[in-house]
Each structure stands twice: as structure tokens, then as C-alpha cells.
Amino acid sequence: MKDAFLLLRPLQWFKNAFVFAPLFFSNNLLNKDYLMQTFWTFLAFCLVSSSIYCFNDIHDVESDRLHPRKKLRPIAAGKVSVWEGYFMMLLCLMGSLLIVTLSHSVNMPVLYAILLGYWGMNIAYCVRLKQYAILDVSIIAVGFVMRVLIGGFTTNIYVSGWLALMTFLLALFLAFAKRKDDYRIFELTGTIPRKSITGYNAQFIDLSVTIVGTITMVCYIIYTMNESVIARFGSSYVYLTNFWVLAGLLRYLQDMLVYQRSGSPTKVLVKDRFIQLCIAGWVLSFFAIIYL
């Protein structure tokens, strides 16, 4: 039972918190009805993403057994059978769609479309698309934008271009940083952790992370100084949140380039106290600006 649960990668559910972003930035986080509707969508997205993880571990079982860390995954380690993996995959997918059905959202067809679109895109990613450099990280970033969009459609809250853009850039930054860890494994062991890694090298990854990180920071600064954003939040102090974003990005770069621990972004966020402080500071700062 424990191994079957680990197959769902519950630690990765943290990523799905992006569905709450439209609620947070629209000053509706304390609206109980909206919060409950978004929570059900969050659960649905957790299940659909776990369905994809099950398929990925089944599809990549042979290559995972050659990877220093992935060989410990339940299917690669032989603790969960392939057929059990398929059963969990279908169970999660059906559970996700059932949750959306029971939520009685006004935009239920759109929620179905986004969930199934995300599922289909990622199945294609697992089977083929992740073999192509740049396309692989772009699909990951689009997946995060889809999380934000489904959060908006759940409650009929408009998702601004700023929120979609910043989500895409941040996810792209983290995805490129993850490729740094994959390439390091390739250099040290000669094992190809993913086929797309042959389309990268250390210099290209470092340059890409630097470029995307810089664009992310510049866009965020422009966002915080934008007159329409200041008017919408009713505060001229939005720019103060820049400190947390810059400190968090620099710390992540330090983890990647100095300490060489840019493996799973989720694990980095869970273990790195400084980044946790930056995230907490940023959330609390925005909460004070929007809600107090």
C-alpha cells in the first residue's frame, strides 16, 4: 500500500497549489465558496497529475533502473507491478473527472477540457515529446499555466496576462535548472537520464537559466510598477515584494551552480529553509497588500 501511494508522487502535489493563484490575487481567498470550489479542482489536478506519473514510471521503467535515483521508484524497484501501475493510472484519471463532475462548477466543460488536455499533452510528453530539447521544458511550463487557468475558470475569475506570463517564466526557469542536474548525471556516469539531454550542454543550460531568470525578474519588476496593477491592488507598495523574488531566484541559482543540488525543484523547495523563507515572505507581503 505504501509503495502504491508513493507511485502517485504525493510530494509533487505541491505544484498544483498554482490553481489557487487566481483566487489569491483577486482578493477572493477568504471567500469560502470560491475556496471550496478551488480546493476540489486542486484535488482533481492532483489525481490527474498522479495518473501521468503512473504512466511515466511504466513507460520509463527500463531507463529508470539505470538512473542513480529513479531506480528507487516503486515500479523500477519491482515493488509495484506494471499492471498495478496501469490500474492506479486509470483510477486516478477517473477519480479526477468524477471530482469535477461532483463539484457542479459553472464551467464544468472547460474544466474537463483543461484536465483532459493536460493529461493528453503529458502522455504525449512521456511517450515522445520529452525527447526534444527546449520543447520538453516548454511543455512543463505550459502545464503550470494550465494549472492557473483551471483555477480561474473554476470560479469565473479572470486570469491576467501578467499572471500567466510570470507563471510560465518561473516554471521555465525551474525546468531549465532541473536539466542542469540531468546533464551533471550524464557527465559523471555517461548514462543518458533522458534523450533530450543530448540537445543540451552545461554552457547552454547555464546561459538559458541566466536569461530566463533575468527576464523573469525584469518582468516582475515591471509588473509591480505597472499603474494598472497598483490601482487594482489599491497600494503603491507592491514593489516591496521584489526583494523576496530576487532573493529566492539568487538562492536557487546558488543551489544549482554552487551546491549542485538542482534535482527536483519540489525537493529543493521542501528542504531549503532560505527559499521557504522567501516564499513565505512574498506570500505574507502580498497578503498584507491585498487583504489588510
PDB file of C-alpha atoms in Angstrom:
ATOM      1  CA  MET A   1       0.000   0.000   0.000  1.00  0.00           C
ATOM      2  CA  LYS A   2       2.818   2.406   0.861  1.00  0.00           C
ATOM      3  CA  ASP A   3       4.605   1.728  -2.428  1.00  0.00           C
ATOM      4  CA  ALA A   4       1.366   2.206  -4.391  1.00  0.00           C
ATOM      5  CA  PHE A   5       0.881   5.563  -2.665  1.00  0.00           C
ATOM      6  CA  LEU A   6       4.477   6.596  -3.417  1.00  0.00           C
ATOM      7  CA  LEU A   7       3.807   5.786  -7.081  1.00  0.00           C
ATOM      8  CA  LEU A   8       1.390   8.738  -7.047  1.00  0.00           C
ATOM      9  CA  ARG A   9       4.283  11.048  -6.019  1.00  0.00           C
ATOM     10  CA  PRO A  10       2.309  12.975  -3.388  1.00  0.00           C
ATOM     11  CA  LEU A  11       5.259  15.323  -2.818  1.00  0.00           C
ATOM     12  CA  GLN A  12       4.675  16.669  -6.337  1.00  0.00           C
ATOM     13  CA  TRP A  13       1.116  17.717  -5.456  1.00  0.00           C
ATOM     14  CA  PHE A  14       2.663  20.870  -4.054  1.00  0.00           C
ATOM     15  CA  LYS A  15       2.945  22.114  -7.668  1.00  0.00           C
ATOM     16  CA  ASN A  16      -0.821  22.095  -8.031  1.00  0.00           C
ATOM     17  CA  ALA A  17      -1.148  24.906  -5.496  1.00  0.00           C
ATOM     18  CA  PHE A  18      -0.910  27.180  -8.561  1.00  0.00           C
ATOM     19  CA  VAL A  19      -4.668  26.600  -9.053  1.00  0.00           C
ATOM     20  CA  PHE A  20      -5.202  28.890  -6.043  1.00  0.00           C
ATOM     21  CA  ALA A  21      -3.277  31.787  -7.655  1.00  0.00           C
ATOM     22  CA  PRO A  22      -6.294  33.468  -9.345  1.00  0.00           C
ATOM     23  CA  LEU A  23      -8.206  33.237  -6.081  1.00  0.00           C
ATOM     24  CA  PHE A  24      -5.344  34.799  -4.116  1.00  0.00           C
ATOM     25  CA  PHE A  25      -4.630  37.702  -6.470  1.00  0.00           C
ATOM     26  CA  SER A  26      -8.310  38.571  -7.000  1.00  0.00           C
ATOM     27  CA  ASN A  27      -8.907  39.232  -3.294  1.00  0.00           C
ATOM     28  CA  ASN A  28     -11.179  36.172  -3.040  1.00  0.00           C
ATOM     29  CA  LEU A  29      -9.018  33.853  -0.967  1.00  0.00           C
ATOM     30  CA  LEU A  30     -11.262  34.359   2.067  1.00  0.00           C
ATOM     31  CA  ASN A  31     -14.432  33.637   0.082  1.00  0.00           C
ATOM     32  CA  LYS A  32     -15.443  30.240   1.477  1.00  0.00           C
ATOM     33  CA  ASP A  33     -17.493  29.189  -1.552  1.00  0.00           C
ATOM     34  CA  TYR A  34     -14.722  30.043  -4.002  1.00  0.00           C
ATOM     35  CA  LEU A  35     -12.125  28.455  -1.748  1.00  0.00           C
ATOM     36  CA  MET A  36     -14.043  25.175  -1.558  1.00  0.00           C
ATOM     37  CA  GLN A  37     -14.611  25.081  -5.332  1.00  0.00           C
ATOM     38  CA  THR A  38     -10.914  25.671  -5.961  1.00  0.00           C
ATOM     39  CA  PHE A  39      -9.958  23.037  -3.400  1.00  0.00           C
ATOM     40  CA  TRP A  40     -11.931  20.397  -5.324  1.00  0.00           C
ATOM     41  CA  THR A  41     -10.209  21.471  -8.526  1.00  0.00           C
ATOM     42  CA  PHE A  42      -6.876  21.201  -6.725  1.00  0.00           C
ATOM     43  CA  LEU A  43      -7.706  17.604  -5.742  1.00  0.00           C
ATOM     44  CA  ALA A  44      -8.766  16.817  -9.316  1.00  0.00           C
ATOM     45  CA  PHE A  45      -5.482  18.154 -10.659  1.00  0.00           C
ATOM     46  CA  CYS A  46      -3.519  16.174  -8.070  1.00  0.00           C
ATOM     47  CA  LEU A  47      -5.182  12.982  -9.274  1.00  0.00           C
ATOM     48  CA  VAL A  48      -4.732  13.699 -12.982  1.00  0.00           C
ATOM     49  CA  SER A  49      -1.056  14.512 -12.433  1.00  0.00           C
ATOM     50  CA  SER A  50      -0.617  11.300 -10.427  1.00  0.00           C
ATOM     51  CA  SER A  51      -2.193   9.400 -13.321  1.00  0.00           C
ATOM     52  CA  ILE A  52       0.527  10.796 -15.572  1.00  0.00           C
ATOM     53  CA  TYR A  53       3.263   9.891 -13.076  1.00  0.00           C
ATOM     54  CA  CYS A  54       1.999   6.301 -13.072  1.00  0.00           C
ATOM     55  CA  PHE A  55       2.162   6.130 -16.865  1.00  0.00           C
ATOM     56  CA  ASN A  56       5.588   7.776 -16.935  1.00  0.00           C
ATOM     57  CA  ASP A  57       7.027   5.237 -14.490  1.00  0.00           C
ATOM     58  CA  ILE A  58       5.572   2.382 -16.532  1.00  0.00           C
ATOM     59  CA  HIS A  59       6.867   3.768 -19.833  1.00  0.00           C
ATOM     60  CA  ASP A  60      10.345   4.588 -18.480  1.00  0.00           C
ATOM     61  CA  VAL A  61      10.812   1.554 -16.244  1.00  0.00           C
ATOM     62  CA  GLU A  62      13.888   0.227 -18.075  1.00  0.00           C
ATOM     63  CA  SER A  63      15.707   3.565 -18.250  1.00  0.00           C
ATOM     64  CA  ASP A  64      14.752   4.350 -14.637  1.00  0.00           C
ATOM     65  CA  ARG A  65      16.553   1.203 -13.492  1.00  0.00           C
ATOM     66  CA  LEU A  66      19.801   2.679 -14.857  1.00  0.00           C
ATOM     67  CA  HIS A  67      19.319   6.021 -13.091  1.00  0.00           C
ATOM     68  CA  PRO A  68      21.014   6.527  -9.683  1.00  0.00           C
ATOM     69  CA  ARG A  69      17.844   7.917  -8.053  1.00  0.00           C
ATOM     70  CA  LYS A  70      14.954   6.898 -10.309  1.00  0.00           C
ATOM     71  CA  LYS A  71      15.807   3.218  -9.837  1.00  0.00           C
ATOM     72  CA  LEU A  72      14.206   3.528  -6.401  1.00  0.00           C
ATOM     73  CA  ARG A  73      10.785   4.344  -7.847  1.00  0.00           C
ATOM     74  CA  PRO A  74       8.170   1.654  -6.979  1.00  0.00           C
ATOM     75  CA  ILE A  75       7.817   0.135 -10.463  1.00  0.00           C
ATOM     76  CA  ALA A  76      11.516   0.338 -11.344  1.00  0.00           C
ATOM     77  CA  ALA A  77      12.356  -1.271  -7.979  1.00  0.00           C
ATOM     78  CA  GLY A  78       9.832  -4.070  -8.590  1.00  0.00           C
ATOM     79  CA  LYS A  79       7.669  -3.136  -5.610  1.00  0.00           C
ATOM     80  CA  VAL A  80       4.648  -2.343  -7.783  1.00  0.00           C
ATOM     81  CA  SER A  81       3.818  -4.312 -10.937  1.00  0.00           C
ATOM     82  CA  VAL A  82       3.200  -2.737 -14.337  1.00  0.00           C
ATOM     83  CA  TRP A  83      -0.444  -3.866 -14.302  1.00  0.00           C
ATOM     84  CA  GLU A  84      -0.938  -2.364 -10.857  1.00  0.00           C
ATOM     85  CA  GLY A  85       0.556   0.834 -12.248  1.00  0.00           C
ATOM     86  CA  TYR A  86      -1.955   0.870 -15.106  1.00  0.00           C
ATOM     87  CA  PHE A  87      -4.785   0.288 -12.639  1.00  0.00           C
ATOM     88  CA  MET A  88      -3.629   3.218 -10.488  1.00  0.00           C
ATOM     89  CA  MET A  89      -3.295   5.383 -13.600  1.00  0.00           C
ATOM     90  CA  LEU A  90      -6.889   4.764 -14.706  1.00  0.00           C
ATOM     91  CA  LEU A  91      -8.230   5.040 -11.161  1.00  0.00           C
ATOM     92  CA  CYS A  92      -6.632   8.455 -10.710  1.00  0.00           C
ATOM     93  CA  LEU A  93      -7.855   9.715 -14.086  1.00  0.00           C
ATOM     94  CA  MET A  94     -11.436   8.588 -13.448  1.00  0.00           C
ATOM     95  CA  GLY A  95     -11.293   9.963  -9.898  1.00  0.00           C
ATOM     96  CA  SER A  96     -10.187  13.342 -11.235  1.00  0.00           C
ATOM     97  CA  LEU A  97     -13.072  13.553 -13.697  1.00  0.00           C
ATOM     98  CA  LEU A  98     -15.523  12.380 -11.021  1.00  0.00           C
ATOM     99  CA  ILE A  99     -14.434  15.157  -8.663  1.00  0.00           C
ATOM    100  CA  VAL A 100     -15.058  17.767 -11.371  1.00  0.00           C
ATOM    101  CA  THR A 101     -18.485  16.246 -12.029  1.00  0.00           C
ATOM    102  CA  LEU A 102     -19.445  16.360  -8.357  1.00  0.00           C
ATOM    103  CA  SER A 103     -18.173  19.934  -7.973  1.00  0.00           C
ATOM    104  CA  HIS A 104     -21.039  21.209 -10.219  1.00  0.00           C
ATOM    105  CA  SER A 105     -18.876  24.065 -11.486  1.00  0.00           C
ATOM    106  CA  VAL A 106     -20.489  26.537 -13.870  1.00  0.00           C
ATOM    107  CA  ASN A 107     -17.575  25.964 -16.248  1.00  0.00           C
ATOM    108  CA  MET A 108     -17.550  22.177 -15.975  1.00  0.00           C
ATOM    109  CA  PRO A 109     -16.986  21.542 -19.740  1.00  0.00           C
ATOM    110  CA  VAL A 110     -13.967  23.863 -19.674  1.00  0.00           C
ATOM    111  CA  LEU A 111     -12.565  22.124 -16.600  1.00  0.00           C
ATOM    112  CA  TYR A 112     -12.946  18.758 -18.353  1.00  0.00           C
ATOM    113  CA  ALA A 113     -11.202  20.172 -21.422  1.00  0.00           C
ATOM    114  CA  ILE A 114      -8.235  21.536 -19.447  1.00  0.00           C
ATOM    115  CA  LEU A 115      -7.800  18.369 -17.375  1.00  0.00           C
ATOM    116  CA  LEU A 116      -8.001  16.060 -20.392  1.00  0.00           C
ATOM    117  CA  GLY A 117      -5.851  18.445 -22.436  1.00  0.00           C
ATOM    118  CA  TYR A 118      -3.228  18.446 -19.692  1.00  0.00           C
ATOM    119  CA  TRP A 119      -3.408  14.653 -19.442  1.00  0.00           C
ATOM    120  CA  GLY A 120      -3.121  14.166 -23.205  1.00  0.00           C
ATOM    121  CA  MET A 121      -0.272  16.661 -23.537  1.00  0.00           C
ATOM    122  CA  ASN A 122       1.712  14.963 -20.803  1.00  0.00           C
ATOM    123  CA  ILE A 123       1.073  11.447 -22.086  1.00  0.00           C
ATOM    124  CA  ALA A 124       2.490  12.659 -25.422  1.00  0.00           C
ATOM    125  CA  TYR A 125       5.346  14.211 -23.451  1.00  0.00           C
ATOM    126  CA  CYS A 126       6.114  10.906 -21.731  1.00  0.00           C
ATOM    127  CA  VAL A 127       5.952   8.902 -24.959  1.00  0.00           C
ATOM    128  CA  ARG A 128       7.765  11.210 -27.342  1.00  0.00           C
ATOM    129  CA  LEU A 129       7.890  14.959 -26.781  1.00  0.00           C
ATOM    130  CA  LYS A 130      10.291  14.905 -23.823  1.00  0.00           C
ATOM    131  CA  GLN A 131      12.970  13.631 -26.192  1.00  0.00           C
ATOM    132  CA  TYR A 132      13.272  17.070 -27.799  1.00  0.00           C
ATOM    133  CA  ALA A 133      15.384  19.715 -26.074  1.00  0.00           C
ATOM    134  CA  ILE A 134      13.676  23.054 -25.327  1.00  0.00           C
ATOM    135  CA  LEU A 135      10.277  21.573 -26.260  1.00  0.00           C
ATOM    136  CA  ASP A 136      10.487  19.432 -23.117  1.00  0.00           C
ATOM    137  CA  VAL A 137      10.909  22.368 -20.739  1.00  0.00           C
ATOM    138  CA  SER A 138       8.343  24.448 -22.649  1.00  0.00           C
ATOM    139  CA  ILE A 139       5.672  21.776 -22.161  1.00  0.00           C
ATOM    140  CA  ILE A 140       6.411  21.702 -18.431  1.00  0.00           C
ATOM    141  CA  ALA A 141       5.978  25.492 -18.263  1.00  0.00           C
ATOM    142  CA  VAL A 142       2.706  25.357 -20.239  1.00  0.00           C
ATOM    143  CA  GLY A 143       1.445  22.779 -17.749  1.00  0.00           C
ATOM    144  CA  PHE A 144       1.810  25.290 -14.928  1.00  0.00           C
ATOM    145  CA  VAL A 145      -0.073  27.922 -16.903  1.00  0.00           C
ATOM    146  CA  MET A 146      -2.877  25.372 -17.349  1.00  0.00           C
ATOM    147  CA  ARG A 147      -2.997  24.969 -13.572  1.00  0.00           C
ATOM    148  CA  VAL A 148      -3.526  28.708 -13.190  1.00  0.00           C
ATOM    149  CA  LEU A 149      -6.135  28.818 -15.962  1.00  0.00           C
ATOM    150  CA  ILE A 150      -8.199  25.989 -14.484  1.00  0.00           C
ATOM    151  CA  GLY A 151      -8.130  27.793 -11.143  1.00  0.00           C
ATOM    152  CA  GLY A 152      -9.551  30.870 -12.846  1.00  0.00           C
ATOM    153  CA  PHE A 153     -12.267  29.002 -14.767  1.00  0.00           C
ATOM    154  CA  THR A 154     -13.311  27.165 -11.596  1.00  0.00           C
ATOM    155  CA  THR A 155     -14.611  30.383 -10.073  1.00  0.00           C
ATOM    156  CA  ASN A 156     -15.005  32.562 -13.192  1.00  0.00           C
ATOM    157  CA  ILE A 157     -12.091  34.729 -12.090  1.00  0.00           C
ATOM    158  CA  TYR A 158     -10.217  36.443 -14.913  1.00  0.00           C
ATOM    159  CA  VAL A 159      -6.575  35.339 -15.243  1.00  0.00           C
ATOM    160  CA  SER A 160      -4.479  38.313 -16.285  1.00  0.00           C
ATOM    161  CA  GLY A 161      -1.732  38.107 -18.877  1.00  0.00           C
ATOM    162  CA  TRP A 162       0.724  39.093 -16.161  1.00  0.00           C
ATOM    163  CA  LEU A 163      -0.136  36.087 -14.006  1.00  0.00           C
ATOM    164  CA  ALA A 164       0.034  33.673 -16.952  1.00  0.00           C
ATOM    165  CA  LEU A 165       3.343  35.124 -18.144  1.00  0.00           C
ATOM    166  CA  MET A 166       5.021  35.113 -14.729  1.00  0.00           C
ATOM    167  CA  THR A 167       3.871  31.534 -14.137  1.00  0.00           C
ATOM    168  CA  PHE A 168       5.299  30.417 -17.496  1.00  0.00           C
ATOM    169  CA  LEU A 169       8.646  32.151 -16.910  1.00  0.00           C
ATOM    170  CA  LEU A 170       9.098  30.836 -13.370  1.00  0.00           C
ATOM    171  CA  ALA A 171       8.253  27.276 -14.420  1.00  0.00           C
ATOM    172  CA  LEU A 172      10.618  27.552 -17.402  1.00  0.00           C
ATOM    173  CA  PHE A 173      13.397  28.764 -15.093  1.00  0.00           C
ATOM    174  CA  LEU A 174      12.921  25.785 -12.758  1.00  0.00           C
ATOM    175  CA  ALA A 175      12.694  23.324 -15.669  1.00  0.00           C
ATOM    176  CA  PHE A 176      15.995  24.524 -17.143  1.00  0.00           C
ATOM    177  CA  ALA A 177      17.591  24.296 -13.687  1.00  0.00           C
ATOM    178  CA  LYS A 178      16.389  20.678 -13.469  1.00  0.00           C
ATOM    179  CA  ARG A 179      18.133  19.932 -16.765  1.00  0.00           C
ATOM    180  CA  LYS A 180      21.377  21.047 -15.141  1.00  0.00           C
ATOM    181  CA  ASP A 181      21.111  18.144 -12.712  1.00  0.00           C
ATOM    182  CA  ASP A 182      20.272  15.716 -15.539  1.00  0.00           C
ATOM    183  CA  TYR A 183      23.288  16.870 -17.537  1.00  0.00           C
ATOM    184  CA  ARG A 184      25.548  16.527 -14.494  1.00  0.00           C
ATOM    185  CA  ILE A 185      24.482  12.873 -14.163  1.00  0.00           C
ATOM    186  CA  PHE A 186      25.187  12.393 -17.872  1.00  0.00           C
ATOM    187  CA  GLU A 187      28.690  13.859 -17.464  1.00  0.00           C
ATOM    188  CA  LEU A 188      29.569  11.823 -14.378  1.00  0.00           C
ATOM    189  CA  THR A 189      28.138   8.432 -15.347  1.00  0.00           C
ATOM    190  CA  GLY A 190      27.734   8.501 -19.117  1.00  0.00           C
ATOM    191  CA  THR A 191      24.129   7.398 -18.575  1.00  0.00           C
ATOM    192  CA  ILE A 192      21.521   9.364 -20.520  1.00  0.00           C
ATOM    193  CA  PRO A 193      18.771  10.123 -17.958  1.00  0.00           C
ATOM    194  CA  ARG A 194      16.510  11.448 -20.739  1.00  0.00           C
ATOM    195  CA  LYS A 195      17.026  11.573 -24.513  1.00  0.00           C
ATOM    196  CA  SER A 196      16.603  15.338 -24.692  1.00  0.00           C
ATOM    197  CA  ILE A 197      19.763  15.802 -22.637  1.00  0.00           C
ATOM    198  CA  THR A 198      21.857  15.269 -25.781  1.00  0.00           C
ATOM    199  CA  GLY A 199      20.429  18.586 -27.011  1.00  0.00           C
ATOM    200  CA  TYR A 200      21.906  20.399 -24.021  1.00  0.00           C
ATOM    201  CA  ASN A 201      25.342  21.106 -22.627  1.00  0.00           C
ATOM    202  CA  ALA A 202      26.461  22.787 -19.419  1.00  0.00           C
ATOM    203  CA  GLN A 203      27.129  26.152 -21.059  1.00  0.00           C
ATOM    204  CA  PHE A 204      23.751  26.267 -22.827  1.00  0.00           C
ATOM    205  CA  ILE A 205      21.858  25.311 -19.671  1.00  0.00           C
ATOM    206  CA  ASP A 206      23.671  27.896 -17.538  1.00  0.00           C
ATOM    207  CA  LEU A 207      23.062  30.579 -20.167  1.00  0.00           C
ATOM    208  CA  SER A 208      19.389  29.622 -20.537  1.00  0.00           C
ATOM    209  CA  VAL A 209      18.810  29.699 -16.781  1.00  0.00           C
ATOM    210  CA  THR A 210      20.509  33.094 -16.583  1.00  0.00           C
ATOM    211  CA  ILE A 211      18.474  34.542 -19.475  1.00  0.00           C
ATOM    212  CA  VAL A 212      15.130  33.186 -18.265  1.00  0.00           C
ATOM    213  CA  GLY A 213      15.878  34.170 -14.659  1.00  0.00           C
ATOM    214  CA  THR A 214      16.769  37.720 -15.763  1.00  0.00           C
ATOM    215  CA  ILE A 215      13.640  38.047 -17.914  1.00  0.00           C
ATOM    216  CA  THR A 216      11.532  36.736 -15.028  1.00  0.00           C
ATOM    217  CA  MET A 217      12.937  39.302 -12.623  1.00  0.00           C
ATOM    218  CA  VAL A 218      12.642  42.211 -15.074  1.00  0.00           C
ATOM    219  CA  CYS A 219       9.039  41.280 -15.928  1.00  0.00           C
ATOM    220  CA  TYR A 220       8.172  41.033 -12.252  1.00  0.00           C
ATOM    221  CA  ILE A 221       9.677  44.466 -11.539  1.00  0.00           C
ATOM    222  CA  ILE A 222       7.663  45.954 -14.428  1.00  0.00           C
ATOM    223  CA  TYR A 223       4.571  44.208 -13.083  1.00  0.00           C
ATOM    224  CA  THR A 224       4.979  45.677  -9.595  1.00  0.00           C
ATOM    225  CA  MET A 225       5.476  49.183 -11.035  1.00  0.00           C
ATOM    226  CA  ASN A 226       2.588  48.974 -13.507  1.00  0.00           C
ATOM    227  CA  GLU A 227      -0.027  51.658 -12.828  1.00  0.00           C
ATOM    228  CA  SER A 228      -2.989  49.367 -13.545  1.00  0.00           C
ATOM    229  CA  VAL A 229      -1.618  46.758 -11.126  1.00  0.00           C
ATOM    230  CA  ILE A 230      -1.097  49.395  -8.425  1.00  0.00           C
ATOM    231  CA  ALA A 231      -4.643  50.686  -8.985  1.00  0.00           C
ATOM    232  CA  ARG A 232      -6.134  47.163  -8.874  1.00  0.00           C
ATOM    233  CA  PHE A 233      -4.466  46.341  -5.551  1.00  0.00           C
ATOM    234  CA  GLY A 234      -5.007  49.850  -4.204  1.00  0.00           C
ATOM    235  CA  SER A 235      -1.419  50.037  -2.962  1.00  0.00           C
ATOM    236  CA  SER A 236       1.792  51.628  -4.213  1.00  0.00           C
ATOM    237  CA  TYR A 237       3.876  49.217  -2.119  1.00  0.00           C
ATOM    238  CA  VAL A 238       3.653  46.192  -4.431  1.00  0.00           C
ATOM    239  CA  TYR A 239       7.264  46.899  -5.477  1.00  0.00           C
ATOM    240  CA  LEU A 240       8.430  45.865  -1.978  1.00  0.00           C
ATOM    241  CA  THR A 241       7.765  42.227  -2.875  1.00  0.00           C
ATOM    242  CA  ASN A 242      10.654  42.397  -5.387  1.00  0.00           C
ATOM    243  CA  PHE A 243      13.115  41.682  -2.583  1.00  0.00           C
ATOM    244  CA  TRP A 244      11.664  38.229  -1.912  1.00  0.00           C
ATOM    245  CA  VAL A 245      11.563  37.262  -5.577  1.00  0.00           C
ATOM    246  CA  LEU A 246      15.138  38.363  -6.261  1.00  0.00           C
ATOM    247  CA  ALA A 247      16.464  36.680  -3.104  1.00  0.00           C
ATOM    248  CA  GLY A 248      14.624  33.451  -3.967  1.00  0.00           C
ATOM    249  CA  LEU A 249      15.923  33.367  -7.547  1.00  0.00           C
ATOM    250  CA  LEU A 250      19.500  34.042  -6.431  1.00  0.00           C
ATOM    251  CA  ARG A 251      19.296  31.327  -3.792  1.00  0.00           C
ATOM    252  CA  TYR A 252      18.028  28.829  -6.345  1.00  0.00           C
ATOM    253  CA  LEU A 253      20.900  29.747  -8.664  1.00  0.00           C
ATOM    254  CA  GLN A 254      23.283  29.236  -5.748  1.00  0.00           C
ATOM    255  CA  ASP A 255      21.801  25.784  -5.101  1.00  0.00           C
ATOM    256  CA  MET A 256      22.203  24.931  -8.783  1.00  0.00           C
ATOM    257  CA  LEU A 257      25.653  26.371  -9.548  1.00  0.00           C
ATOM    258  CA  VAL A 258      27.466  26.313  -6.201  1.00  0.00           C
ATOM    259  CA  TYR A 259      25.964  23.453  -4.195  1.00  0.00           C
ATOM    260  CA  GLN A 260      24.905  21.386  -7.252  1.00  0.00           C
ATOM    261  CA  ARG A 261      21.542  20.373  -5.809  1.00  0.00           C
ATOM    262  CA  SER A 262      19.115  21.376  -8.540  1.00  0.00           C
ATOM    263  CA  GLY A 263      17.491  17.942  -8.926  1.00  0.00           C
ATOM    264  CA  SER A 264      13.781  18.040  -8.230  1.00  0.00           C
ATOM    265  CA  PRO A 265      12.584  21.652  -7.759  1.00  0.00           C
ATOM    266  CA  THR A 266       9.928  20.383  -5.352  1.00  0.00           C
ATOM    267  CA  LYS A 267      12.527  18.681  -3.150  1.00  0.00           C
ATOM    268  CA  VAL A 268      14.708  21.793  -3.222  1.00  0.00           C
ATOM    269  CA  LEU A 269      11.757  23.912  -2.088  1.00  0.00           C
ATOM    270  CA  VAL A 270      10.883  21.430   0.663  1.00  0.00           C
ATOM    271  CA  LYS A 271      14.427  21.236   2.040  1.00  0.00           C
ATOM    272  CA  ASP A 272      15.844  24.749   1.519  1.00  0.00           C
ATOM    273  CA  ARG A 273      14.900  26.922   4.503  1.00  0.00           C
ATOM    274  CA  PHE A 274      16.076  30.136   2.855  1.00  0.00           C
ATOM    275  CA  ILE A 275      13.821  29.611  -0.179  1.00  0.00           C
ATOM    276  CA  GLN A 276      10.950  28.700   2.141  1.00  0.00           C
ATOM    277  CA  LEU A 277      11.532  31.992   3.956  1.00  0.00           C
ATOM    278  CA  CYS A 278      11.470  33.886   0.657  1.00  0.00           C
ATOM    279  CA  ILE A 279       8.215  32.216  -0.412  1.00  0.00           C
ATOM    280  CA  ALA A 280       6.611  32.832   2.985  1.00  0.00           C
ATOM    281  CA  GLY A 281       7.791  36.460   2.960  1.00  0.00           C
ATOM    282  CA  TRP A 282       6.445  37.003  -0.543  1.00  0.00           C
ATOM    283  CA  VAL A 283       3.056  35.422   0.260  1.00  0.00           C
ATOM    284  CA  LEU A 284       2.676  37.340   3.519  1.00  0.00           C
ATOM    285  CA  SER A 285       3.707  40.618   1.877  1.00  0.00           C
ATOM    286  CA  PHE A 286       1.134  40.198  -0.876  1.00  0.00           C
ATOM    287  CA  PHE A 287      -1.476  39.069   1.641  1.00  0.00           C
ATOM    288  CA  ALA A 288      -0.934  42.249   3.633  1.00  0.00           C
ATOM    289  CA  ILE A 289      -1.129  44.390   0.474  1.00  0.00           C
ATOM    290  CA  ILE A 290      -4.296  42.749  -0.837  1.00  0.00           C
ATOM    291  CA  TYR A 291      -6.255  41.807   2.269  1.00  0.00           C
ATOM    292  CA  LEU A 292      -5.231  44.209   5.054  1.00  0.00           C
TER     293      LEU A 292
END
